[in-house]
XYZ file of C-alpha atoms in Angstrom:
426
model
C 22.327 -11.235 -11.789
C 21.523 -7.600 -12.539
C 23.257 -7.358 -15.897
C 21.276 -5.595 -18.605
C 19.826 -2.856 -16.466
C 21.982 0.170 -17.340
C 18.932 2.357 -17.913
C 17.806 1.703 -14.353
C 21.242 2.664 -13.038
C 21.054 5.859 -15.077
C 17.650 6.576 -13.580
C 19.231 6.622 -10.137
C 21.427 9.555 -11.179
C 18.417 11.323 -12.697
C 16.496 10.856 -9.458
C 19.357 12.408 -7.531
C 19.017 15.558 -9.639
C 15.236 15.638 -9.249
C 15.400 15.678 -5.451
C 18.659 17.526 -4.956
C 17.112 20.983 -4.707
C 14.682 19.734 -2.086
C 17.398 18.546 0.286
C 18.335 22.097 1.175
C 17.462 23.304 4.656
C 15.638 26.458 3.673
C 11.997 26.817 4.629
C 9.071 28.004 2.546
C 5.309 28.201 2.839
C 4.051 24.806 4.010
C 1.443 23.427 1.643
C 0.362 20.383 3.618
C -2.044 20.267 6.541
C -2.918 16.799 7.806
C -6.190 18.135 9.242
C -7.547 18.743 5.741
C -9.049 15.859 3.817
C -8.105 15.450 0.151
C -10.730 13.222 -1.540
C -8.419 12.484 -4.457
C -6.214 10.423 -2.130
C -9.183 8.103 -1.581
C -9.282 7.776 -5.359
C -5.630 6.704 -5.325
C -6.541 4.062 -2.759
C -9.273 2.891 -5.094
C -6.703 2.431 -7.856
C -4.397 0.594 -5.460
C -6.989 -1.957 -4.333
C -8.153 -2.436 -7.935
C -4.578 -3.281 -8.954
C -4.219 -5.769 -6.111
C -7.448 -7.547 -7.031
C -6.387 -7.555 -10.673
C -3.235 -9.530 -9.902
C -4.905 -11.943 -7.496
C -7.879 -12.709 -9.728
C -6.870 -11.696 -13.246
C -3.988 -14.155 -13.341
C -6.446 -17.057 -12.952
C -7.770 -16.458 -16.470
C -5.216 -18.013 -18.817
C -4.380 -15.961 -21.936
C -4.676 -17.206 -25.503
C -1.846 -15.561 -27.403
C -0.748 -12.219 -28.803
C -2.446 -9.252 -27.152
C -3.958 -11.362 -24.371
C -0.473 -12.340 -23.200
C 0.447 -8.691 -22.710
C -2.815 -8.060 -20.862
C -1.985 -11.028 -18.660
C 1.453 -9.486 -18.058
C -0.317 -6.301 -16.959
C -2.396 -8.357 -14.539
C 0.790 -9.840 -13.107
C 1.998 -6.304 -12.410
C -0.991 -5.513 -10.190
C 1.026 -6.328 -7.051
C 2.388 -2.780 -7.319
C -0.910 -1.625 -5.813
C 0.530 -2.613 -2.429
C 3.493 -0.323 -3.080
C 1.085 2.530 -3.781
C -0.585 1.782 -0.437
C 2.825 1.892 1.252
C 3.681 5.288 -0.248
C 0.299 6.662 0.841
C 0.744 5.296 4.356
C 4.238 6.719 4.724
C 2.975 10.101 3.550
C -0.155 10.293 5.703
C 1.265 8.802 8.885
C 4.390 10.949 8.778
C 2.323 14.061 8.115
C 0.108 13.413 11.115
C 3.085 12.659 13.357
C 4.913 15.815 12.285
C 1.858 17.997 12.854
C 1.149 16.554 16.319
C 4.687 16.280 17.755
C 3.937 18.986 20.315
C 0.654 17.443 21.457
C 0.306 16.148 24.977
C -0.186 12.391 24.802
C 1.501 12.162 21.385
C 2.162 8.415 21.595
C -1.018 7.512 23.457
C -3.280 9.255 20.968
C -1.475 7.910 17.928
C -1.549 4.284 19.036
C -5.115 4.523 20.357
C -6.297 5.795 16.985
C -4.312 3.079 15.200
C -5.862 0.381 17.383
C -9.376 1.678 16.733
C -8.747 1.727 13.001
C -6.898 -1.541 12.477
C -7.664 -4.022 15.211
C -11.480 -4.458 15.172
C -11.705 -5.866 11.652
C -8.342 -7.636 11.691
C -8.774 -9.416 14.998
C -12.479 -9.897 14.352
C -11.542 -11.973 11.302
C -8.939 -13.962 13.254
C -11.383 -14.649 16.091
C -14.058 -15.782 13.659
C -11.713 -18.062 11.726
C -9.586 -19.576 14.483
C -12.009 -19.521 17.420
C -15.501 -19.552 15.944
C -15.131 -21.814 12.898
C -13.472 -24.746 14.732
C -16.583 -24.868 16.917
C -19.170 -24.243 14.211
C -17.479 -26.107 11.338
C -14.816 -28.522 12.618
C -12.264 -29.481 9.978
C -12.830 -26.405 7.836
C -9.548 -24.768 8.886
C -6.398 -26.536 7.729
C -4.075 -27.833 10.421
C -1.194 -25.994 8.763
C -2.942 -22.648 9.151
C -3.898 -23.463 12.729
C -0.281 -24.174 13.642
C 0.941 -20.846 12.231
C -1.842 -18.595 13.492
C 0.435 -17.114 16.157
C 2.303 -15.213 13.445
C -0.978 -13.623 12.367
C -1.981 -12.608 15.875
C 1.432 -10.973 16.399
C 1.490 -9.182 13.003
C 4.628 -11.013 11.863
C 3.176 -13.285 9.170
C 5.644 -11.844 6.661
C 8.453 -13.679 8.490
C 7.060 -17.022 7.307
C 6.732 -15.734 3.749
C 10.367 -14.563 3.646
C 11.538 -18.120 3.012
C 8.446 -19.928 1.772
C 6.431 -17.324 -0.117
C 2.643 -17.257 -0.033
C 1.926 -20.992 -0.102
C 2.106 -21.670 3.682
C -0.803 -19.259 4.171
C -3.129 -20.789 1.577
C -5.532 -23.331 2.972
C -8.092 -25.369 1.094
C -10.829 -22.813 1.772
C -9.276 -19.668 3.279
C -6.120 -17.679 2.568
C -4.019 -15.373 4.747
C -1.084 -14.790 2.389
C -2.018 -11.150 1.815
C -1.710 -10.271 5.513
C 2.060 -9.873 5.028
C 1.564 -6.264 3.926
C -0.567 -5.450 6.964
C 2.226 -6.918 9.097
C 4.818 -4.642 7.486
C 2.665 -1.566 8.046
C 2.045 -2.468 11.675
C 5.780 -2.996 12.236
C 6.367 0.421 10.667
C 3.847 2.021 13.036
C 5.661 0.615 16.065
C 8.947 2.457 15.543
C 8.153 5.383 13.234
C 6.413 7.626 15.828
C 9.570 7.570 17.962
C 11.732 8.326 14.921
C 9.609 11.322 13.915
C 9.416 12.637 17.476
C 13.165 12.508 18.031
C 14.355 13.536 14.586
C 12.399 16.621 13.594
C 11.872 17.684 9.994
C 15.393 18.242 8.707
C 17.000 15.181 10.282
C 13.980 13.116 9.289
C 14.450 14.207 5.685
C 18.053 12.988 5.702
C 17.026 9.741 7.379
C 14.379 9.062 4.724
C 16.950 9.575 1.981
C 19.318 7.189 3.772
C 16.608 4.517 4.034
C 15.810 4.908 0.338
C 19.465 4.514 -0.622
C 20.140 1.546 1.671
C 17.058 -0.477 0.682
C 18.261 -1.220 -2.866
C 21.541 -3.009 -1.965
C 19.751 -4.616 0.970
C 17.267 -6.255 -1.412
C 20.104 -7.517 -3.591
C 21.852 -9.046 -0.583
C 18.598 -10.536 0.732
C 17.983 -12.199 -2.630
C 21.446 -13.777 -2.584
C 21.679 -14.719 1.087
C 18.081 -15.579 2.040
C 16.158 -16.339 -1.146
C 13.973 -14.856 -3.885
C 11.043 -14.106 -1.563
C 12.996 -12.070 0.998
C 13.257 -8.786 -0.977
C 9.471 -8.730 -1.314
C 8.416 -9.709 2.219
C 11.220 -8.471 4.498
C 10.339 -5.188 6.195
C 13.777 -3.500 5.853
C 13.718 -4.347 2.138
C 10.401 -2.518 1.677
C 11.180 0.430 3.942
C 12.148 2.669 1.026
C 8.564 2.656 -0.272
C 7.296 3.929 3.071
C 10.263 6.312 3.315
C 9.438 7.881 -0.064
C 5.962 8.743 1.226
C 7.439 10.056 4.470
C 9.933 12.163 2.533
C 7.098 13.710 0.527
C 5.355 14.642 3.792
C 8.491 16.413 5.025
C 9.058 18.140 1.675
C 5.566 19.603 1.731
C 6.294 21.271 5.051
C 9.505 22.875 3.819
C 8.865 23.834 0.190
C 6.386 25.794 -1.882
C 3.641 24.327 -4.028
C 5.426 25.238 -7.262
C 8.599 23.508 -6.101
C 6.657 20.396 -5.178
C 4.826 20.313 -8.510
C 8.128 20.601 -10.370
C 9.608 17.812 -8.255
C 6.607 15.547 -8.814
C 6.797 16.025 -12.567
C 10.514 15.273 -12.589
C 10.068 12.120 -10.538
C 7.490 10.798 -12.991
C 9.538 11.857 -16.019
C 12.621 10.078 -14.665
C 10.951 6.851 -13.593
C 7.973 6.158 -15.871
C 10.054 5.533 -19.040
C 12.389 3.251 -17.094
C 9.443 1.288 -15.709
C 7.955 0.939 -19.189
C 11.290 -0.308 -20.526
C 11.613 -2.728 -17.625
C 8.100 -4.030 -18.284
C 8.785 -4.874 -21.929
C 12.296 -6.134 -21.237
C 11.200 -8.554 -18.505
C 7.795 -9.441 -19.981
C 6.000 -7.688 -17.147
C 6.968 -6.473 -13.693
C 7.136 -9.792 -11.852
C 7.587 -9.227 -8.145
C 10.063 -12.080 -7.623
C 12.194 -11.168 -10.648
C 15.593 -10.123 -9.177
C 15.870 -7.142 -11.527
C 12.408 -5.929 -10.558
C 12.995 -6.447 -6.834
C 16.313 -4.681 -7.179
C 15.663 -1.650 -9.364
C 11.942 -1.916 -10.103
C 10.830 -1.448 -6.501
C 12.909 1.734 -6.221
C 11.564 3.134 -9.487
C 7.964 2.331 -8.562
C 8.250 4.008 -5.169
C 9.693 7.163 -6.722
C 7.085 7.207 -9.495
C 4.177 6.728 -7.083
C 5.586 9.522 -4.920
C 5.603 11.812 -7.938
C 1.975 10.935 -8.640
C 1.037 11.481 -4.991
C 2.734 14.880 -4.912
C 0.906 16.062 -8.030
C -2.443 14.757 -6.806
C -2.020 16.538 -3.489
C -0.712 19.809 -4.918
C -3.171 20.146 -7.816
C -6.161 17.990 -6.798
C -8.648 20.011 -8.868
C -6.775 19.504 -12.129
C -8.596 17.854 -15.023
C -6.512 14.698 -14.942
C -7.470 14.161 -11.282
C -11.183 14.117 -12.156
C -11.426 10.279 -12.266
C -10.061 10.176 -8.713
C -13.074 12.209 -7.597
C -15.513 9.884 -9.353
C -17.998 7.847 -7.351
C -16.477 4.497 -8.332
C -12.903 5.140 -7.151
C -14.086 7.148 -4.141
C -16.264 4.279 -2.948
C -13.626 1.676 -3.703
C -11.044 3.697 -1.800
C -13.339 4.328 1.139
C -13.908 0.615 1.748
C -10.526 -0.588 0.515
C -9.177 -1.766 3.879
C -11.979 -4.283 4.399
C -12.015 -5.095 0.678
C -8.319 -5.923 0.917
C -8.888 -8.158 3.937
C -11.802 -10.082 2.414
C -10.580 -10.376 -1.177
C -7.535 -12.300 0.018
C -9.352 -14.275 2.676
C -11.847 -15.607 0.102
C -9.276 -15.873 -2.680
C -9.016 -19.673 -2.805
C -12.803 -20.045 -2.867
C -13.186 -17.384 -5.576
C -10.509 -19.041 -7.708
C -12.874 -21.966 -8.136
C -15.092 -19.848 -10.389
C -12.327 -18.935 -12.859
C -12.687 -21.930 -15.175
C -16.439 -21.458 -15.349
C -16.074 -17.837 -16.430
C -13.419 -18.801 -18.995
C -15.588 -21.531 -20.496
C -18.800 -19.505 -20.475
C -17.422 -16.247 -21.842
C -15.307 -17.935 -24.494
C -13.338 -14.769 -25.210
C -10.343 -14.089 -22.944
C -11.041 -10.398 -22.501
C -14.715 -10.909 -21.656
C -13.852 -13.685 -19.212
C -11.191 -11.540 -17.539
C -13.489 -8.549 -17.146
C -16.465 -10.534 -15.848
C -14.414 -12.670 -13.476
C -12.503 -9.761 -11.926
C -15.736 -7.780 -11.543
C -17.410 -10.774 -9.900
C -14.578 -11.390 -7.428
C -14.181 -7.696 -6.735
C -17.922 -7.349 -6.225
C -18.024 -10.175 -3.675
C -15.071 -8.675 -1.785
C -16.601 -5.200 -1.871
C -19.955 -6.526 -0.640
C -18.249 -8.156 2.353
C -16.529 -4.855 3.086
C -19.844 -3.008 3.044
C -21.366 -5.551 5.422
C -18.649 -4.951 8.026
C -18.652 -1.170 7.594
C -21.024 -0.503 10.546
C -18.499 -2.197 12.854
C -15.711 -0.010 11.492
C -17.792 3.163 11.807
C -18.667 2.380 15.429
C -14.984 2.011 16.251
C -13.929 5.058 14.233
C -16.330 7.234 16.204
C -14.403 6.382 19.349
C -11.484 8.343 17.929
C -13.156 11.497 19.227
C -11.828 10.527 22.664
C -8.287 10.761 21.301
C -8.391 13.934 19.218
C -5.096 15.709 18.654
C -4.793 19.069 20.424
C -3.683 20.830 17.248
C -6.799 19.681 15.417
C -9.115 20.711 18.216
C -7.610 24.198 18.067
C -8.181 24.321 14.329
C -11.777 23.155 14.916
C -11.423 20.590 12.142
C -11.276 17.107 13.634
C -13.982 15.717 11.365
C -12.083 16.872 8.286
C -9.040 14.855 9.246
C -7.235 13.031 6.521
C -7.196 9.278 6.734
C -4.492 8.071 9.059
C -2.689 5.946 6.507
C -2.992 2.152 6.374
C -3.976 -0.003 3.464
C -7.411 1.196 2.527
C -7.823 3.644 5.405
C -11.186 5.330 4.771
C -12.156 8.883 5.504
C -13.283 9.324 9.101
C -16.963 8.984 9.800
C -18.725 12.256 10.325
């Protein structure tokens, strides 16, 4: 099944060299402080949500031939935006947990802040759809979605997708297929605080490496034993992406800035050419392609970690300037709600695709206008719900970490992870 991927196997050995020096137990000046906000990370979130919307909407515009087919293949690769979210979440959450291990009320404060960030919008949507709409608009919600709503309430919707893919979550008007990634993150939040608390930095570093190594064969076995969807939706199969981010958080507390910059460059140099080769070999990075789910996921996670490390270590560099731009900053700030609404309204927005294709005539114009339209609608919905999110985020002041109060910098706190986690309200 995985014949023809020798370059990817070789990349694994190259990756081992790129991280080998950082697995030593020596300590150096820590360069990461989770109480300091790095705006460029919001820019990375903006890129991530843009990629996700590109795959969900861009694929609805059928290509003509030639160059348009390769652009369409790029659109199909936009799912990797979720992997970028996962790396960011692993990095930010682990950093916060490491820096607050000695705080009184470690678990209580962490979970209270998570609830205030995640639950209001998420459960507000579920209440509106499954409680409000049946009363206000009977028959609007499909019976199939109604019967499976328990998986959404419990944050285990990815379990349905493991065998059946996204289709069970697509109704005639609303769609919940994208909630699988929120489920994986929530499952990660349930056990990771205990792991970080008990392990400490050095043991946690070894554990992250073990999770990264184990995930690859686990995806291969899941593909054979469960089905083609399992490597994409099963939490243990995606744990390496979160573990890469967590490993970066540990590294930054044990190694100097120069060492981290060198490591980030090596990670990108080792993985980017392999990903490019995989893209042209497979006609795009298709997320249910067994070669991509096997080796591609590992390469993407390592590459995104390299990018994250460089962005964090040299945020003021010239190539980071677009990440500080108003467009990506705003998109990243509202990306959690944008993610929720873009998928929820996906089926309805798909209905406009043919009209854009017929009106624009040209594939590239139709693609650009349609993606901007769908993204604009999703972003507008996110802005409308922002006051609710801000009101809940302000309640975090009742659960400030002791270490941040001592540093007198609670309002400068980095985002606490999560898909689209915005900067805290001032």
